[in-house]
CSV table of C-alpha atoms and ligand atoms in Angstrom, one decimal:
chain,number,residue,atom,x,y,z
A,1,UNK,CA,-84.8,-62.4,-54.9
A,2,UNK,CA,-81.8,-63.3,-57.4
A,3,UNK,CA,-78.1,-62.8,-56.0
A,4,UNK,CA,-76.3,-60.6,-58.2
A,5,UNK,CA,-73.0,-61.2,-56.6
A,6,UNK,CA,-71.8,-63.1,-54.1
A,7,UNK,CA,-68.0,-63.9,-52.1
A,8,UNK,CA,-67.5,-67.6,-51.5
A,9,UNK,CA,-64.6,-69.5,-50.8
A,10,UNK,CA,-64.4,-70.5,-54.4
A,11,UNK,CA,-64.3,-67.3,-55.6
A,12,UNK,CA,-66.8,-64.3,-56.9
A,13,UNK,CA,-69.9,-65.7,-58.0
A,14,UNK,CA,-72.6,-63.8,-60.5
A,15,UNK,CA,-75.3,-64.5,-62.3
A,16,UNK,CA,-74.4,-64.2,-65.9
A,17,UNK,CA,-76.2,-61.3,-67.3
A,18,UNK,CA,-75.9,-62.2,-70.7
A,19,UNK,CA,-77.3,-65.2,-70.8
A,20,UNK,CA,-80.7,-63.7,-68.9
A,21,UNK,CA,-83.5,-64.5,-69.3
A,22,UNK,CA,-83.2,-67.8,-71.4
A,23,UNK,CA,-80.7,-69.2,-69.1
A,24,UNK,CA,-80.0,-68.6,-65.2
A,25,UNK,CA,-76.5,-69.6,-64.8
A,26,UNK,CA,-73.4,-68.7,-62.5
A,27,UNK,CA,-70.4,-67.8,-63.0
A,28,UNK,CA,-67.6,-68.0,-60.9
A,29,UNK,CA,-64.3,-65.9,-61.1
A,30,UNK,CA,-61.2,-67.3,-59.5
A,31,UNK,CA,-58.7,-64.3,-59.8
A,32,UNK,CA,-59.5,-60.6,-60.4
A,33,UNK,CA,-58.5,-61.0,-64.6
A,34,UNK,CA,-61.9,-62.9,-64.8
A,35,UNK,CA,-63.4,-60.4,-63.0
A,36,UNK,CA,-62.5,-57.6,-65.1
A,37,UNK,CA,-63.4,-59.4,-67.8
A,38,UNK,CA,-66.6,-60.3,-66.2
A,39,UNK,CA,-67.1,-56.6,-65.9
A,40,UNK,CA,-66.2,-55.7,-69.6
A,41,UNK,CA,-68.1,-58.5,-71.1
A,42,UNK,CA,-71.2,-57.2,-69.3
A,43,UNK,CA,-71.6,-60.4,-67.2
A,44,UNK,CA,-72.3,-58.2,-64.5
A,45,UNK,CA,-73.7,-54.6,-65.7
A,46,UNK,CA,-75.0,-51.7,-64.1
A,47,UNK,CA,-73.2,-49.2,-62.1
A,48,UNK,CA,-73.5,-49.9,-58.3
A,49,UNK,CA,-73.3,-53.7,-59.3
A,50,UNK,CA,-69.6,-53.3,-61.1
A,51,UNK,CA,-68.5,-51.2,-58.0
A,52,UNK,CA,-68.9,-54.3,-56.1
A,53,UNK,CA,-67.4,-56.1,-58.5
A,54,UNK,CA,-64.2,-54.6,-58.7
A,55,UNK,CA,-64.1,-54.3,-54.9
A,56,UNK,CA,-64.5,-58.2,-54.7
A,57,UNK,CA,-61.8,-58.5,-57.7
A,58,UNK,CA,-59.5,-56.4,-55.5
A,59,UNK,CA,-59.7,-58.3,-52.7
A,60,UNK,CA,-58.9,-61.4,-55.0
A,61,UNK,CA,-55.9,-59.7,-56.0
A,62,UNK,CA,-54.9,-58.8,-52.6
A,63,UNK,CA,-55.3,-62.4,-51.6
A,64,UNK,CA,-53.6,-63.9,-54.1
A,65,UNK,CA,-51.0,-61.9,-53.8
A,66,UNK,CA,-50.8,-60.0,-57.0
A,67,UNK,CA,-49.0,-56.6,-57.3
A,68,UNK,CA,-51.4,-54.1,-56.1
A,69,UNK,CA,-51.4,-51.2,-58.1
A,70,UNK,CA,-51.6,-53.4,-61.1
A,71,UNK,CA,-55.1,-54.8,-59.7
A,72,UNK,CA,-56.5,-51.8,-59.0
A,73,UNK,CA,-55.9,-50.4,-62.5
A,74,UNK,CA,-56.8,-53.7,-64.2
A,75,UNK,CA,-60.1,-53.5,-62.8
A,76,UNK,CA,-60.3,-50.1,-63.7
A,77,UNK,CA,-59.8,-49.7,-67.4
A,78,UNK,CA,-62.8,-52.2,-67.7
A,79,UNK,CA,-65.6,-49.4,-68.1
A,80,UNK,CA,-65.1,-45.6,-68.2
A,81,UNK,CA,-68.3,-44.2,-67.5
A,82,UNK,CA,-70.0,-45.6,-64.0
A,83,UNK,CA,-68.2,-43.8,-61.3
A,84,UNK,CA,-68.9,-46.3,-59.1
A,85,UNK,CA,-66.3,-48.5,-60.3
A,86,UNK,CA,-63.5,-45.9,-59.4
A,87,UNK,CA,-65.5,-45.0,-56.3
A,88,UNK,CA,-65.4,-48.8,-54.9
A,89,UNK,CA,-61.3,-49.1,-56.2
A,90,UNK,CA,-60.6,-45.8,-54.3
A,91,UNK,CA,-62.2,-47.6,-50.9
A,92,UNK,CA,-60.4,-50.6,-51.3
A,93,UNK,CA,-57.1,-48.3,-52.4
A,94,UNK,CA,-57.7,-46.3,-48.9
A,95,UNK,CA,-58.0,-49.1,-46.7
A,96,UNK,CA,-55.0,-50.9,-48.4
A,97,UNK,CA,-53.0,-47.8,-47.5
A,98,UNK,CA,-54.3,-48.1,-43.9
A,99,UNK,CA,-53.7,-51.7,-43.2
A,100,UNK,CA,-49.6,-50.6,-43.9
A,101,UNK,CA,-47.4,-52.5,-42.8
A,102,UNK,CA,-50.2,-55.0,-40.4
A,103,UNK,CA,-49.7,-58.8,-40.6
A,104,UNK,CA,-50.4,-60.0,-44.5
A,105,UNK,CA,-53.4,-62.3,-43.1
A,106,UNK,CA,-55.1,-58.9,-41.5
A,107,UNK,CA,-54.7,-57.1,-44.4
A,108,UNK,CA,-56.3,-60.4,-46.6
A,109,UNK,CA,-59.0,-60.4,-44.2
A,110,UNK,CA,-59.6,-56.9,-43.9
A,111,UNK,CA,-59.6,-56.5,-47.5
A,112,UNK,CA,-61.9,-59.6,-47.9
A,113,UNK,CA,-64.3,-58.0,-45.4
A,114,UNK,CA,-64.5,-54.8,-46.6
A,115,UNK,CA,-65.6,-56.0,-50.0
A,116,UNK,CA,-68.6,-57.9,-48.9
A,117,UNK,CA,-69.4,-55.0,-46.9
A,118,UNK,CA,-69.8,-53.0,-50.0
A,119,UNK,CA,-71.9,-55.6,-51.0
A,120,UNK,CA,-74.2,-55.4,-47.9
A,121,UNK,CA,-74.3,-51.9,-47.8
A,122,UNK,CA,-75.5,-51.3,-51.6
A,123,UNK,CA,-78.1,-53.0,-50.4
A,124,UNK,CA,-79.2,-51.4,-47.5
A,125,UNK,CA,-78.5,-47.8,-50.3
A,126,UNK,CA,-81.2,-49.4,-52.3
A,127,UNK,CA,-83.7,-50.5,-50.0
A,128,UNK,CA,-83.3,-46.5,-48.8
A,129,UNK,CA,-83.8,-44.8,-52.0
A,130,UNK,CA,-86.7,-47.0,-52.5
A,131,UNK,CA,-88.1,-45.2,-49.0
A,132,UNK,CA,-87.3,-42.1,-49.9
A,133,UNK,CA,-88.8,-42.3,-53.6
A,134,UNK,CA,-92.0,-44.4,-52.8
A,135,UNK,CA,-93.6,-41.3,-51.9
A,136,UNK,CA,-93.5,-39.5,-55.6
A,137,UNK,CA,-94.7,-42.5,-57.4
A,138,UNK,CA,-98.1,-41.6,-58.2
A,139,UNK,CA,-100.9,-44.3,-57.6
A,140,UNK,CA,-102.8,-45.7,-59.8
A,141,UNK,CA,-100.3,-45.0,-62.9
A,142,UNK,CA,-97.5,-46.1,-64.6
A,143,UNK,CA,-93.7,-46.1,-64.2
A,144,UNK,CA,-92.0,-46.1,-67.4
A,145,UNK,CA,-88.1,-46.9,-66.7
A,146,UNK,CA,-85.4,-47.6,-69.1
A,147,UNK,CA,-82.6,-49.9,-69.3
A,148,UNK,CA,-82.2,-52.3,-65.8
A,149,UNK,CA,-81.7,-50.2,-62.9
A,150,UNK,CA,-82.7,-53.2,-60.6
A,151,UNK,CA,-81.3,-56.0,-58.4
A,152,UNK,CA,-80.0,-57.2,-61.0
A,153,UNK,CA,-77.7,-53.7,-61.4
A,154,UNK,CA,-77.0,-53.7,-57.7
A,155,UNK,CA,-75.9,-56.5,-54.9
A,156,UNK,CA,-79.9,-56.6,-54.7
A,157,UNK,CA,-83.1,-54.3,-55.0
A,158,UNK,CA,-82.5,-51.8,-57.3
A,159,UNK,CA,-82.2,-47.8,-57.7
A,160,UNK,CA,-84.8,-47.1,-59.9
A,161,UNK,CA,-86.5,-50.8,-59.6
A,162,UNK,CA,-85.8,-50.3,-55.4
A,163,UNK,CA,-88.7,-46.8,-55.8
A,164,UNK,CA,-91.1,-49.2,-57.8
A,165,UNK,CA,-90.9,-51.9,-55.5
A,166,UNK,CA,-91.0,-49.8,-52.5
A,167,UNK,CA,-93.8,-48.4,-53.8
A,168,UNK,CA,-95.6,-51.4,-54.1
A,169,UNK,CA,-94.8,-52.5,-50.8
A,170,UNK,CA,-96.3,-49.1,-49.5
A,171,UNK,CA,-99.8,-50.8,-51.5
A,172,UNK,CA,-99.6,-48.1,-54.4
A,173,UNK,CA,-101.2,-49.8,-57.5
A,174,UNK,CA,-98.7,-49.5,-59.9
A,175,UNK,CA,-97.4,-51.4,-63.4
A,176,UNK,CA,-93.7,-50.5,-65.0
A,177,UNK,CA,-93.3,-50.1,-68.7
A,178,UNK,CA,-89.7,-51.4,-70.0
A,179,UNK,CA,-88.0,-49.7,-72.3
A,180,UNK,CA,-86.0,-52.9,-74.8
A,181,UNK,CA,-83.0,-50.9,-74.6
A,182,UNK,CA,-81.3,-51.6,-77.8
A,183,UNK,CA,-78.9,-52.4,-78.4
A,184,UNK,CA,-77.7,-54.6,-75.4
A,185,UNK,CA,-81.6,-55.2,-74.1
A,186,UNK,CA,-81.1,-54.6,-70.7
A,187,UNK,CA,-84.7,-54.0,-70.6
A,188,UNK,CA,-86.3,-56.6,-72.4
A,189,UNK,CA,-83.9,-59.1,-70.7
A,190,UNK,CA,-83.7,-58.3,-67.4
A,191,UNK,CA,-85.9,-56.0,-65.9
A,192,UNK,CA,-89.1,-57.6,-67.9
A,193,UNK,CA,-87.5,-60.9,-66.1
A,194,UNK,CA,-86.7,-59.5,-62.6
A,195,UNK,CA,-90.0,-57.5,-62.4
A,196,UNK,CA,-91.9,-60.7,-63.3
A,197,UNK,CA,-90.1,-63.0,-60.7
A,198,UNK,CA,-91.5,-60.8,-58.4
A,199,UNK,CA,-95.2,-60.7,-59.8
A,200,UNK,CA,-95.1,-56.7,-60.8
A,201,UNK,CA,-97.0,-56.0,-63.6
A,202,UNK,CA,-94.9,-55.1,-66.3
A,203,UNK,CA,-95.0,-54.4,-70.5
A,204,UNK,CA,-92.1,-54.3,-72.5
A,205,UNK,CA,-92.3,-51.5,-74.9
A,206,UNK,CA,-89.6,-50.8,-77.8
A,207,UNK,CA,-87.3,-47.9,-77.4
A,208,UNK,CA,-89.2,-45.9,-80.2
A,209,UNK,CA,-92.7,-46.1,-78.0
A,210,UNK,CA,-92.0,-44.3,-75.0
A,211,UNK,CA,-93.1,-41.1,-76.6
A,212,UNK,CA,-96.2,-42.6,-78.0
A,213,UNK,CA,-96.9,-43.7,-74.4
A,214,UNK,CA,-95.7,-40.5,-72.6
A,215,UNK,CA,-98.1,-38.6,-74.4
A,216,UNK,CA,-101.0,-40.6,-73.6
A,217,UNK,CA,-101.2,-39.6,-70.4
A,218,UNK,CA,-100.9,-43.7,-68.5
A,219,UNK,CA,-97.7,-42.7,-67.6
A,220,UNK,CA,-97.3,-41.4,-63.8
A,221,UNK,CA,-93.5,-40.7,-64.2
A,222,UNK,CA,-90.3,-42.0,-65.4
A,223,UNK,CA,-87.5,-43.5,-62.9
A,224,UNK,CA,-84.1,-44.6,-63.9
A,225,UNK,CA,-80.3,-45.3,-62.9
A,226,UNK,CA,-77.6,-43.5,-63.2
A,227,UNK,CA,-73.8,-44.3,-64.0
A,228,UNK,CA,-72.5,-40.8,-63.0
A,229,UNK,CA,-74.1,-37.7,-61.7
A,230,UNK,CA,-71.9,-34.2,-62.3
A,231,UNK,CA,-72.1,-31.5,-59.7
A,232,UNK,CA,-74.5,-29.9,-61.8
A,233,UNK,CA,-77.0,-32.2,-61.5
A,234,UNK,CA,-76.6,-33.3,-65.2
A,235,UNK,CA,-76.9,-37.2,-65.6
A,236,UNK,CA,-75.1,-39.9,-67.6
A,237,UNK,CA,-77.2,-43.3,-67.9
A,238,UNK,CA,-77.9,-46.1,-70.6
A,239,UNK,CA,-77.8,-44.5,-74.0
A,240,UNK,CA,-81.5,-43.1,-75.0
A,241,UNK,CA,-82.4,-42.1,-71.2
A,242,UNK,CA,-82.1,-38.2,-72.7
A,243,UNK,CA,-85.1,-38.8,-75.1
A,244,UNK,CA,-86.8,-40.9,-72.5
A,245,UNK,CA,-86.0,-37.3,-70.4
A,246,UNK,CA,-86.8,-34.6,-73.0
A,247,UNK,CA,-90.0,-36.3,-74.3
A,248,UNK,CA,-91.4,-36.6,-70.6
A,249,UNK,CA,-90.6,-32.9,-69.9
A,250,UNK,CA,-92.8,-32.1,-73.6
A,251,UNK,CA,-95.5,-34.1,-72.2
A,252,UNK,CA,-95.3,-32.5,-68.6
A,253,UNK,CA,-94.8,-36.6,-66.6
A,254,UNK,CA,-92.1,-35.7,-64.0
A,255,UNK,CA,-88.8,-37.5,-64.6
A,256,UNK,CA,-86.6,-39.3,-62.0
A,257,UNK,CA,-83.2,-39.9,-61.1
A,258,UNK,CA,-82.7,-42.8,-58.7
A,259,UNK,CA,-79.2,-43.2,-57.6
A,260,UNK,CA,-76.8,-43.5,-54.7
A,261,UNK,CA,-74.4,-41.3,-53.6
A,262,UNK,CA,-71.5,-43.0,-54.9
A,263,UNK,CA,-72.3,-42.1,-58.2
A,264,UNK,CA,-72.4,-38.5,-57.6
A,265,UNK,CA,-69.5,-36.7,-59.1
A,266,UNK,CA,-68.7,-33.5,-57.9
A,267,UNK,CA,-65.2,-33.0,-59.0
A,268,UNK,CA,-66.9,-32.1,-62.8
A,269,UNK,CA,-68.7,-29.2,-62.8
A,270,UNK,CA,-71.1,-30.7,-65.7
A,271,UNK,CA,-72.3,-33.8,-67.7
A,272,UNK,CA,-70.1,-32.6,-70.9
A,273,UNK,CA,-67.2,-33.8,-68.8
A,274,UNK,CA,-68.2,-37.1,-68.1
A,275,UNK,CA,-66.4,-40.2,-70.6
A,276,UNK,CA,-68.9,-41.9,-72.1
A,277,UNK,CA,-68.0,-45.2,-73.1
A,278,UNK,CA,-67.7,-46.8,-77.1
A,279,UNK,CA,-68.7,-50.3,-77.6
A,280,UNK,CA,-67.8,-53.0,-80.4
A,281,UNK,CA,-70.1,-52.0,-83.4
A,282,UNK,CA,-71.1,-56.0,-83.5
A,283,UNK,CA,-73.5,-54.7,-80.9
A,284,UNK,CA,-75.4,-52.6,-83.0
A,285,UNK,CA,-74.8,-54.6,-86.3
A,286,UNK,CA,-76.1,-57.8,-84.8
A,287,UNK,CA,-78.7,-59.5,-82.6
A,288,UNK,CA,-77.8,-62.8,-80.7
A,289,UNK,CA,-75.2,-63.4,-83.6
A,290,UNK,CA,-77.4,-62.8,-86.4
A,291,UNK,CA,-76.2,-60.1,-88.9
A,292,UNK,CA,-79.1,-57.4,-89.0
A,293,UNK,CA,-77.2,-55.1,-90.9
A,294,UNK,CA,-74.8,-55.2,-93.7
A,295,UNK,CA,-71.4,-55.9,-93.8
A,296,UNK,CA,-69.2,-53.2,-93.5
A,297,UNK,CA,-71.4,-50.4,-92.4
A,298,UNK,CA,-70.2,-47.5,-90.5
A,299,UNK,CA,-71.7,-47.9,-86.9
A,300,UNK,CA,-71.5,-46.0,-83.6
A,301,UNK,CA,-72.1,-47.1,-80.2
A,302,UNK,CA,-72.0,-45.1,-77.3
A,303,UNK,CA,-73.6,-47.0,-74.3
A,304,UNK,CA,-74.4,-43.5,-72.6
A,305,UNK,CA,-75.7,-40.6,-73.1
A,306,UNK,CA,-76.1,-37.2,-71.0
A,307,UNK,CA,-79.2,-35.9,-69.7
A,308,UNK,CA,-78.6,-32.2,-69.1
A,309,UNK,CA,-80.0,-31.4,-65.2
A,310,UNK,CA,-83.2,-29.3,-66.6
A,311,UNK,CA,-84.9,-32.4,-67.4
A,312,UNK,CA,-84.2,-33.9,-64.0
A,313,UNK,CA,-87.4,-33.6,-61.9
A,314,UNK,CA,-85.5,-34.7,-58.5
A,315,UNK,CA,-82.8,-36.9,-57.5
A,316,UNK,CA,-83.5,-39.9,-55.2
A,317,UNK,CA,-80.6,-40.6,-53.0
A,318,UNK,CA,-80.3,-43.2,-50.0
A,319,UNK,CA,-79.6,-39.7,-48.0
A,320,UNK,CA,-82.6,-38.2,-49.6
A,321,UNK,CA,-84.3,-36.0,-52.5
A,322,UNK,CA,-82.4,-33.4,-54.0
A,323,UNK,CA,-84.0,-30.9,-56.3
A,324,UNK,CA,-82.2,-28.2,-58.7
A,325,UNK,CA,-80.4,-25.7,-58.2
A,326,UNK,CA,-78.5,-29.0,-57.7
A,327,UNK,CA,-75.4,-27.6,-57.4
A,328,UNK,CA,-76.6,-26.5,-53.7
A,329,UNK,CA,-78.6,-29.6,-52.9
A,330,UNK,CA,-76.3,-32.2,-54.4
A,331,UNK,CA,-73.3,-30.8,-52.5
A,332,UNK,CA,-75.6,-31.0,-49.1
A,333,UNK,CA,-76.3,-34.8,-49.8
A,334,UNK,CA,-72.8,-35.6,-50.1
A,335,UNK,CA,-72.0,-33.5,-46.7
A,336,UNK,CA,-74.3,-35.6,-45.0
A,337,UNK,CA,-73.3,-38.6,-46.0
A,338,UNK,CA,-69.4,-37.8,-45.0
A,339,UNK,CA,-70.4,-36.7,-41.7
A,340,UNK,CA,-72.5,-39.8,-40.9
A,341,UNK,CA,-70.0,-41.4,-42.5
B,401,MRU,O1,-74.3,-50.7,-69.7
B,401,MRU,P1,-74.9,-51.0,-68.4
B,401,MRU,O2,-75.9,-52.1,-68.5
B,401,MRU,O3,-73.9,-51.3,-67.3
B,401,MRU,O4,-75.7,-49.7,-68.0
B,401,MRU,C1,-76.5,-49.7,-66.9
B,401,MRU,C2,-77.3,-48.4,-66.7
B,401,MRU,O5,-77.2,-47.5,-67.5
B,401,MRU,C3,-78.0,-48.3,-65.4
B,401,MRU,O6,-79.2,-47.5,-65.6
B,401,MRU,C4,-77.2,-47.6,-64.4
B,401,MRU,O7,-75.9,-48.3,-64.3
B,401,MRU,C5,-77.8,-47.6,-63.0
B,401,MRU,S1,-77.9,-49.2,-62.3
B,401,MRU,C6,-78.6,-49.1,-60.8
């Protein structure tokens, strides 16, 4: 399987996501301003897969040196709407507070170390949820999935990509249906790419299908990502998830949240709290460069949107499936995972 991310001794390596799938090519940042920039470019994307990026761009900072409240809120003004990111900065901000006043090469290695471990734990997270949501896939059907909520999102596996292929290594006979997601084509790019490096069937479907699909009765349910998750159980992910959500609801095809707990975020009581983030219209105006639009129209771009809880069959954590009233059963997830913690 692709690496996503990896620490080496010349720095953080990724696979740049936005050259996918024409070109597979690394890049490698040196000080923790490329990987902020890394992360705003959209080099590397998706939520669990920027939290370890800024963890491995902190511990670049911490390395090198730099002032360390500065790196911390570098890396996080990059991208407002994955809690993740602030999740992983808050680890690395904890431990940093721990390591007070300890030899400056402990604290560099302890940093260093607990940044990879992020790494290795997100994927242990994924290859969980993919346990735990195997089970609800039904056989014999269709997944439809929007955006890239794989390996390629994470340090490896995937949230909503981990349940598909956990499912097919539990011998279910599935195939995945890819939304394009416009305008950035996370799904034409890279999950049609990652699902096909690992032989599962898959059909790449325009964003303006999935109802036309939903309704004729192929599809065995929808499982995406998530960037935040509020207390509620309402759920921010890649802009056009909440029609993937409401049409699959009309059409009765149960709908799936696959994330980890680090993207649950309890402190807001609902989804209308959660920023949602406002690209560059050039996204929207033009395709690989090429002006689709004309000049000087009024554009907007937000790369989110909110699907209220009610359309949320059940979400698939690493600790396990919660189901509404989510208040109650989100709260219980997160009070397991502390006290295993
Ligand atoms: O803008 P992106 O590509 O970072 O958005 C990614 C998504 O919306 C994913 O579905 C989400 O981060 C979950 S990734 C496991």
């Amino acid at each position: 399987m692709v690496e996503t991310i990896q620490w080496t001794p010349d720095g953080v390596v990724m696979i740049d996501q936005t050259r996918l799938p024409r070109q597979e090519q690394y890049v490698t940042c040196r000080d923790y301003r490329e990987v902020a920039t890394a992360i705003k470019d959209m080099i590397i994307r998706g939520a669990p897969a920027i939290g370890v990026a800024a963890a491995m761009g902190v511990a670049l900072g911490v390395q090198a040196g730099e002032d360390f409240d500065t790196v911390c809120d570098t890396l996080a003004k990059t991208r407002p709407t994955a809690v993740n990111l602030f999740w992983a900065i808050d680890r690395m901000r904890s431990l940093y507070a721990s390591l007070n006043g300890r030899p400056r090469p402990e604290i560099v290695a302890r940093m260093v170390e607990e940044a990879q471990q992020i790494r290795v734990e997100d994927i242990a997270i994924c290859r969980a949820i993919g346990k735990n949501g195997a089970s609800l896939v039904p056989d014999g059907k269709t997944v439809l999935t929007h955006c890239n909520a794989g390996a390629l999102a994470t340090a490896g596996y995937g949230t909503a990509l981990g349940v598909v292929r956990a499912a097919v290594e539990a011998g279910k006979h599935i195939d995945v249906f890819a939304d394009e997601t416009r305008p950035f084509l996370q799904g034409a790019r890279l999950t049609a790419w990652e699902l096909q490096q690992d032989s599962i069937p898959t059909t790449l479907i325009t964003d303006n299908m999935s109802g036309h699909f939903l309704r004729s009765g192929r599809i065995g349910c929808v499982v995406v990502g998530a960037d935040r998750i509020a207390g509620n159980g309402d759920v921010a992910n890649k802009v056009g998830t909440y029609s993937v959500a409401v049409l699959a609801k009309e059409n009765s095809v149960p709908f799936y949240v696959a994330a980890p707990i680090s993207t649950l975020d309890l402190t807001l009581e609902s989804g209308d709290q959660i920023p949602i983030e406002q690209r560059a219209a050039s996204e929207v105006t033009h395709v690989f460069g090429v002006a689709v639009a004309p000049d000087d129209v009024r554009v907007e771009n937000p790369a989110f949107d909110v699907t209220p809880a009610r359309y949320v069959t059940a979400i698939i954590t690493e600790r396990g499936v919660a189901r509404a009233p989510y208040e109650a059963s989100l709260r219980a997830l997160m009070q397991s995972a502390s006290q295993k913690a």
